[in-house]
C-alpha positions in Angstrom: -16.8 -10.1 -17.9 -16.8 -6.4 -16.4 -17.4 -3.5 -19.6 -14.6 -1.6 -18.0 -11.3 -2.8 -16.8 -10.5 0.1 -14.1 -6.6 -0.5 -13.6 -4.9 1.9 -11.4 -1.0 2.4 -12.3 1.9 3.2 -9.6 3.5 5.7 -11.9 6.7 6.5 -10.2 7.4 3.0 -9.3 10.4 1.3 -10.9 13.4 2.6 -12.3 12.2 5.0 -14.3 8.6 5.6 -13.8 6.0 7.5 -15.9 8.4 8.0 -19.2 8.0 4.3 -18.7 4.8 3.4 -17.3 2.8 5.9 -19.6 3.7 5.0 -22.8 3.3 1.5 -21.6 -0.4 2.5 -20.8 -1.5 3.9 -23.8 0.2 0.5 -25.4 -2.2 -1.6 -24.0 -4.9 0.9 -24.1 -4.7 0.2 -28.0 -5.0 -4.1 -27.2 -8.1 -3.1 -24.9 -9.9 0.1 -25.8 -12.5 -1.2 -22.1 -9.5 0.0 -20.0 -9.3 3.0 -17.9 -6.6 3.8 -16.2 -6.3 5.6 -12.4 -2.7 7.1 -12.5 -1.1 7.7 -9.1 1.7 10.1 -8.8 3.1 13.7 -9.3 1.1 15.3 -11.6 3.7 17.2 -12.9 5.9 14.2 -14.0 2.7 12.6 -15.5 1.2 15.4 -17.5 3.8 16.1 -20.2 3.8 12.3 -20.6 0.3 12.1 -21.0 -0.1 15.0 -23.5 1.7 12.6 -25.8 -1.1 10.2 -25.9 -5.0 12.4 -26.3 -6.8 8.6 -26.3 -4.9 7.6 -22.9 -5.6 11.3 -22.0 -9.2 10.4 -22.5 -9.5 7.5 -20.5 -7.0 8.4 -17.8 -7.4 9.9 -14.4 -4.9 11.7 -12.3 -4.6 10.7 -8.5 -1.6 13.5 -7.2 0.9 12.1 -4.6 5.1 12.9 -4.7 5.6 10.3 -2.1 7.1 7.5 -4.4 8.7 4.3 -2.4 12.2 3.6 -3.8 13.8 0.6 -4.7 16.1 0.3 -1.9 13.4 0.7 0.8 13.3 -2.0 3.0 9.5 -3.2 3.7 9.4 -2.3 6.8 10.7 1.3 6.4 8.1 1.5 3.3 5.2 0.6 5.7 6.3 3.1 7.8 6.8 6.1 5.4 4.7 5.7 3.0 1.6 3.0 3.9 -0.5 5.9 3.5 0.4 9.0 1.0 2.8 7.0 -1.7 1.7 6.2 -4.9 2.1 2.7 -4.4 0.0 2.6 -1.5 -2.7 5.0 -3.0 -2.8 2.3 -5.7 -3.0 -0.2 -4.3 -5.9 1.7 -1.8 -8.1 2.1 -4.9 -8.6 -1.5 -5.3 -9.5 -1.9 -1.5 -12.2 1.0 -2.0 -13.6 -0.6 -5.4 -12.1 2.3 -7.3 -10.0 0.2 -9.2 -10.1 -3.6 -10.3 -6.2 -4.0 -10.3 -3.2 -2.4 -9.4 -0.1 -2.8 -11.3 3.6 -1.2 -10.2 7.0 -1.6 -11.3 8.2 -0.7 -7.7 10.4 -1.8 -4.9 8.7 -6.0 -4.5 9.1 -6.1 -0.8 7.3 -2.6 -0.4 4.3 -3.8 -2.6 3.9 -7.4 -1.0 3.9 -6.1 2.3 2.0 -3.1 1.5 -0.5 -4.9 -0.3 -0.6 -7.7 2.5 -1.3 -5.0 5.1 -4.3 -3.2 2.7 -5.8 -5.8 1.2 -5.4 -8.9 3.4 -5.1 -12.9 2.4 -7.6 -14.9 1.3 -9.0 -17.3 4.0 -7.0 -20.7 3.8 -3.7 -18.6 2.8 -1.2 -17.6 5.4 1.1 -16.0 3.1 0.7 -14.7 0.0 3.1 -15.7 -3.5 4.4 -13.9 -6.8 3.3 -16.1 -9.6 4.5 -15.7 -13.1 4.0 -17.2 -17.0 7.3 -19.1 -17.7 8.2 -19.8 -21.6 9.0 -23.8 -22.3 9.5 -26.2 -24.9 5.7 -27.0 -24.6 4.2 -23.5 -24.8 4.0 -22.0 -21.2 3.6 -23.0 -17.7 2.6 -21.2 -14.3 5.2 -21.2 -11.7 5.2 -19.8 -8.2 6.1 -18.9 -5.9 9.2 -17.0 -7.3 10.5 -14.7 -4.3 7.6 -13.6 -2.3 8.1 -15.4 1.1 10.8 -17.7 2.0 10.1 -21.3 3.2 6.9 -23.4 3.2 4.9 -25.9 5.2 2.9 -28.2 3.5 0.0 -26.1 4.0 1.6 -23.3 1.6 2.3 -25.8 -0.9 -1.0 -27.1 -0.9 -2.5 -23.6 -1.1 0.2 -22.1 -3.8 -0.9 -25.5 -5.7 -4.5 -24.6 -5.8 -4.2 -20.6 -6.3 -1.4 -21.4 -9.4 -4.1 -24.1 -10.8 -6.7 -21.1 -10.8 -4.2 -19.1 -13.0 -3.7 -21.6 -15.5 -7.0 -22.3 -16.0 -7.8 -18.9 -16.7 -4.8 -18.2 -18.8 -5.0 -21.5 -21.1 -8.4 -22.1 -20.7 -7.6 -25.7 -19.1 -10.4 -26.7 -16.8 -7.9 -29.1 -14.7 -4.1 -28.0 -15.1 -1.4 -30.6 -14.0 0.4 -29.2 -11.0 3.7 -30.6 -10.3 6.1 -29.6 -6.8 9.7 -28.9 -7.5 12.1 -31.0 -6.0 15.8 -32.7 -6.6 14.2 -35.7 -7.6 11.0 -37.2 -9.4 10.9 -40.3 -6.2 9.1 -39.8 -3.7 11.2 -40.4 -0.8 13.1 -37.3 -1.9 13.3 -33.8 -0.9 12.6 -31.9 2.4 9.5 -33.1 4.7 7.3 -30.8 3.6 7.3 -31.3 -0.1 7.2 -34.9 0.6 4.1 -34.1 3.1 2.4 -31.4 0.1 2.8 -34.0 -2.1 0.8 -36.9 -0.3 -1.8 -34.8 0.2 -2.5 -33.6 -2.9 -2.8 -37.2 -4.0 -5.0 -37.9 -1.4 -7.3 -34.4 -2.1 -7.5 -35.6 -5.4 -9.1 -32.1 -6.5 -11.0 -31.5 -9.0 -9.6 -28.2 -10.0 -6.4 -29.9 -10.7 -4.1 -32.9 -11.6 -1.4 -33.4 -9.6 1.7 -35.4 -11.8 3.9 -35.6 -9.0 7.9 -34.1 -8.4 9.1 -32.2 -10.9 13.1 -31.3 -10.8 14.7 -28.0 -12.3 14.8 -29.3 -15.9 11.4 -30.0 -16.3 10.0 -26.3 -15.7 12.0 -25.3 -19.3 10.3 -28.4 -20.9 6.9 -27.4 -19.9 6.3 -30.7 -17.7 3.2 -29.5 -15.8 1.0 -26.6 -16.3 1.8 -25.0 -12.4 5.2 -25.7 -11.1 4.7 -25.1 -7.4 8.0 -24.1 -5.2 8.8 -21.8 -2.1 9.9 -18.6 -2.6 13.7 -19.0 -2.1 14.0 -21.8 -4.4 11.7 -20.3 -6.9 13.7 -17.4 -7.2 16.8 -18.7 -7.5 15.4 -21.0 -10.5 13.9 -17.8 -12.0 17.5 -15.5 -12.0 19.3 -18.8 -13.0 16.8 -19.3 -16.5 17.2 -15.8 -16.8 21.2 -15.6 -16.3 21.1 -18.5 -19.1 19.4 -17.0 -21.3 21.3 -13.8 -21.4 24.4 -15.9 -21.8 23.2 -18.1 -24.5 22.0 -14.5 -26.5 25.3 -13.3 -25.7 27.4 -16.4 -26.7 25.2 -16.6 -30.4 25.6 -13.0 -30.7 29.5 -13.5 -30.3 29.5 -16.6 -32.4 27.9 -15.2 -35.4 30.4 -12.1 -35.7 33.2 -13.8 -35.5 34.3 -15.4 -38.8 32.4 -14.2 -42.4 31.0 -17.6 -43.2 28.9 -17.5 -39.9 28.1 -13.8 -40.4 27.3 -15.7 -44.3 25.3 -18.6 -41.9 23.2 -15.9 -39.9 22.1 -14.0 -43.2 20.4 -17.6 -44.4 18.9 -18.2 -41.0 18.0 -14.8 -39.4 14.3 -15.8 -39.8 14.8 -18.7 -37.0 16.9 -16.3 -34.8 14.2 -13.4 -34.7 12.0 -16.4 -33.6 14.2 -17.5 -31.3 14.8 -13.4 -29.8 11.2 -13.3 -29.9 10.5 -16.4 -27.5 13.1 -15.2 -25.3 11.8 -11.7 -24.6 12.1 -11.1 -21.2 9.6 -8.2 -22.2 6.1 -10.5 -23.3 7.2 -12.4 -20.0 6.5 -9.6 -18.1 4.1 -9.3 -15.2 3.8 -11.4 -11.7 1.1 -11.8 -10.2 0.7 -11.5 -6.1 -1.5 -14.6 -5.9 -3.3 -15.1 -2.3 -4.4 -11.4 -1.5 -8.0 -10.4 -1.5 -7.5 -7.8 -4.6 -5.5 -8.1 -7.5 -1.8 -6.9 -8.1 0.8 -7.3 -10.6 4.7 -6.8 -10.5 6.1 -5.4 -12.9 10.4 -6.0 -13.5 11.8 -2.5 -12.2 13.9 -2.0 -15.3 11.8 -3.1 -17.6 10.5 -0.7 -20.9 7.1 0.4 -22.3 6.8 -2.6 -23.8 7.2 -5.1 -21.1 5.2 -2.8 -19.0 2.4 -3.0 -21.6 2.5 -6.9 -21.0 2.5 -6.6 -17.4 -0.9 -4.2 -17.7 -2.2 -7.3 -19.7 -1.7 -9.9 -17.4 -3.8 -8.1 -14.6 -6.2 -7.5 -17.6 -6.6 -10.9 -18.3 -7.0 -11.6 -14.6 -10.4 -9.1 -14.1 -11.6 -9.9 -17.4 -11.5 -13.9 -16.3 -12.6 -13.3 -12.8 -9.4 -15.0 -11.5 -9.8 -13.7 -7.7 -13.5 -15.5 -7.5 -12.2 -18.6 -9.5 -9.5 -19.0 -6.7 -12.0 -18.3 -3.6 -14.3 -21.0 -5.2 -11.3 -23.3 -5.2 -10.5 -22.3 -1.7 -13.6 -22.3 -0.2 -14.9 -25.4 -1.6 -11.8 -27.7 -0.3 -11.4 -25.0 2.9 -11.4 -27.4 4.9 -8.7 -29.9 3.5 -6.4 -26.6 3.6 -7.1 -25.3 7.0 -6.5 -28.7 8.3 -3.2 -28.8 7.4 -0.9 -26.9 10.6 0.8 -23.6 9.0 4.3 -22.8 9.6 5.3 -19.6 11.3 5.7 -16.8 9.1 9.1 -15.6 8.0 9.7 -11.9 9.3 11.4 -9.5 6.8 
């Protein structure tokens, strides 16, 4: 494990930017008091920000840019005006250099995936890289990619988002062979498209020692924490991702509702507020903060655009976690020892933004 955690920050990415991503530093600076932090943006937003906070002062430096990439820049007009002076490309430029160990932003997701796909490149046996996130369940938590990055998969991607999310879990709950399961609209296994049906077979026939594969895994078995890595495409998996979200807003909003509107369950919530702040607490979109961009030859976490200091905070510990455990070398091991099994396997052609 590295005495320094060198994290550089995109601090005018999201909605917000440094009111947000500053305080969120200096957060997590008091978890992990071996961070230090490159912050890239206009100095003169991040200054008064940083005089709030003399120990994130302390371990902080300043990298000057006003180019910020917005959230409605398409990825292509992103690579174009700002691939080389914004502060998410800066950022993410550190890492390539060895100037930082991980970047994290809250910015515009297509920007940083292609960005970061341009600067830092895929690991061999990858075509395309995937967003990969902790996802609460009835069991504790699971893995589950790839939740918007590219759209459509062979079984090649499968097979590769399989072994990358296996490396993650491992790391993160300290399992030496997560079970891996494929989403699909049914557990049989003449079900579902060709290529989940082809990912599927061989990953029973790889039989890797990195991971177990269980098999399909529909929709309701990601919230009851079936498998440690649910594996998906990116259209899918985002569409499963804003749907648990979606639900979970309603449900908060429908309890919420329900206990204001008669005095004996206003009477009902005083006796039982203990199991609701447990139940808030579980649901905080905030400690579920933090994708990671699985795939690339560096590493880089997404933050939600919207989120506060607090989720930020958890997004700065995920990429933490992932320098402190070496995830990038635990995933080229896995890579490189079955490279062959992977690069076997025809990729499809790559979906153009």
């Amino acid at each position: 494990m590295p005495s320094k955690v060198r994290i550089a920050l995109d601090a005018m990415g999201g909605d917000v930017g440094a009111p947000v991503v500053i305080p969120g530093a200096a957060i997590s600076l008091g978890r992990h008091r071996n961070i230090e932090f490159l912050l890239v943006g206009d100095r003169a937003k991040i200054e008064p920000e940083l005089e709030k906070y003399p120990a994130l002062k302390a371990a902080s430096k300043i990298v000057h840019t006003d180019v910020a990439i917005s959230m409605e820049d398409k990825p292509s007009q992103a690579l174009r005006r700002g691939r080389k002076t914004s502060s998410m490309a800066l950022a993410i430029d550190a890492v390539k250099r060895g100037e930082a160990d991980v970047v994290v932003s809250a910015g515009n997701t297509g920007a940083l995936m292609a960005m970061s796909r341009f600067n830092l490149r895929t690991l061999p046996g990858i075509d395309r890289p995937a967003i990969a996130a902790v996802w609460p369940t009835m069991r504790g938590d699971s893995v589950v990619l790839d939740l918007g990055a590219t759209i459509g998969g062979d079984a090649h991607h499968l097979v590769g988002l399989s072994v990358m999310g296996a490396a993650m879990a491992s790391v993160l709950f300290n399992k030496k062979r997560p079970t891996v399961g494929l989403l699909n609209i049914g557990t049989e296994e003449i079900k579902g498209h060709e290529e989940i049906r082809e990912a599927g077979e061989r990953l029973r026939a790889l039989n890797l020692p990195q991971l177990d594969y269980i098999g399909f895994v529909e929709g309701d078995g990601i919230g009851k924490g079936l498998a440690d890595v649910i594996v998906t495409e990116g259209f899918s998996g985002n569409i499963a991702l804003k749907a648990a979200e979606g639900t979970a807003r309603q449900m908060a909003e429908l309890l919420r509702n329900e206990m204001r509107r008669t005095w004996m369950s206003k009477l009902g919530y005083l006796f039982a507020r203990g199991a609701f702040r447990t139940l808030r607490d579980k649901m905080d979109p905030n400690k579920s903060n933090g994708g990671m961009l699985l795939g690339l030859n560096g590493v880089v976490v997404k933050s939600h655009g919207g989120i506060n200091a607090e989720g930020f905070a958890y997004a700065i510990d995920v990429g933490y976690e992932m320098v402190q455990y070496d995830l990038l070398n635990k995933i080229n091991q896995m890579l490189n020892r079955d490279g062959g099994a992977l690069s076997s396997v025809p990729t499809a052609q790559e979906a153009v933004s």
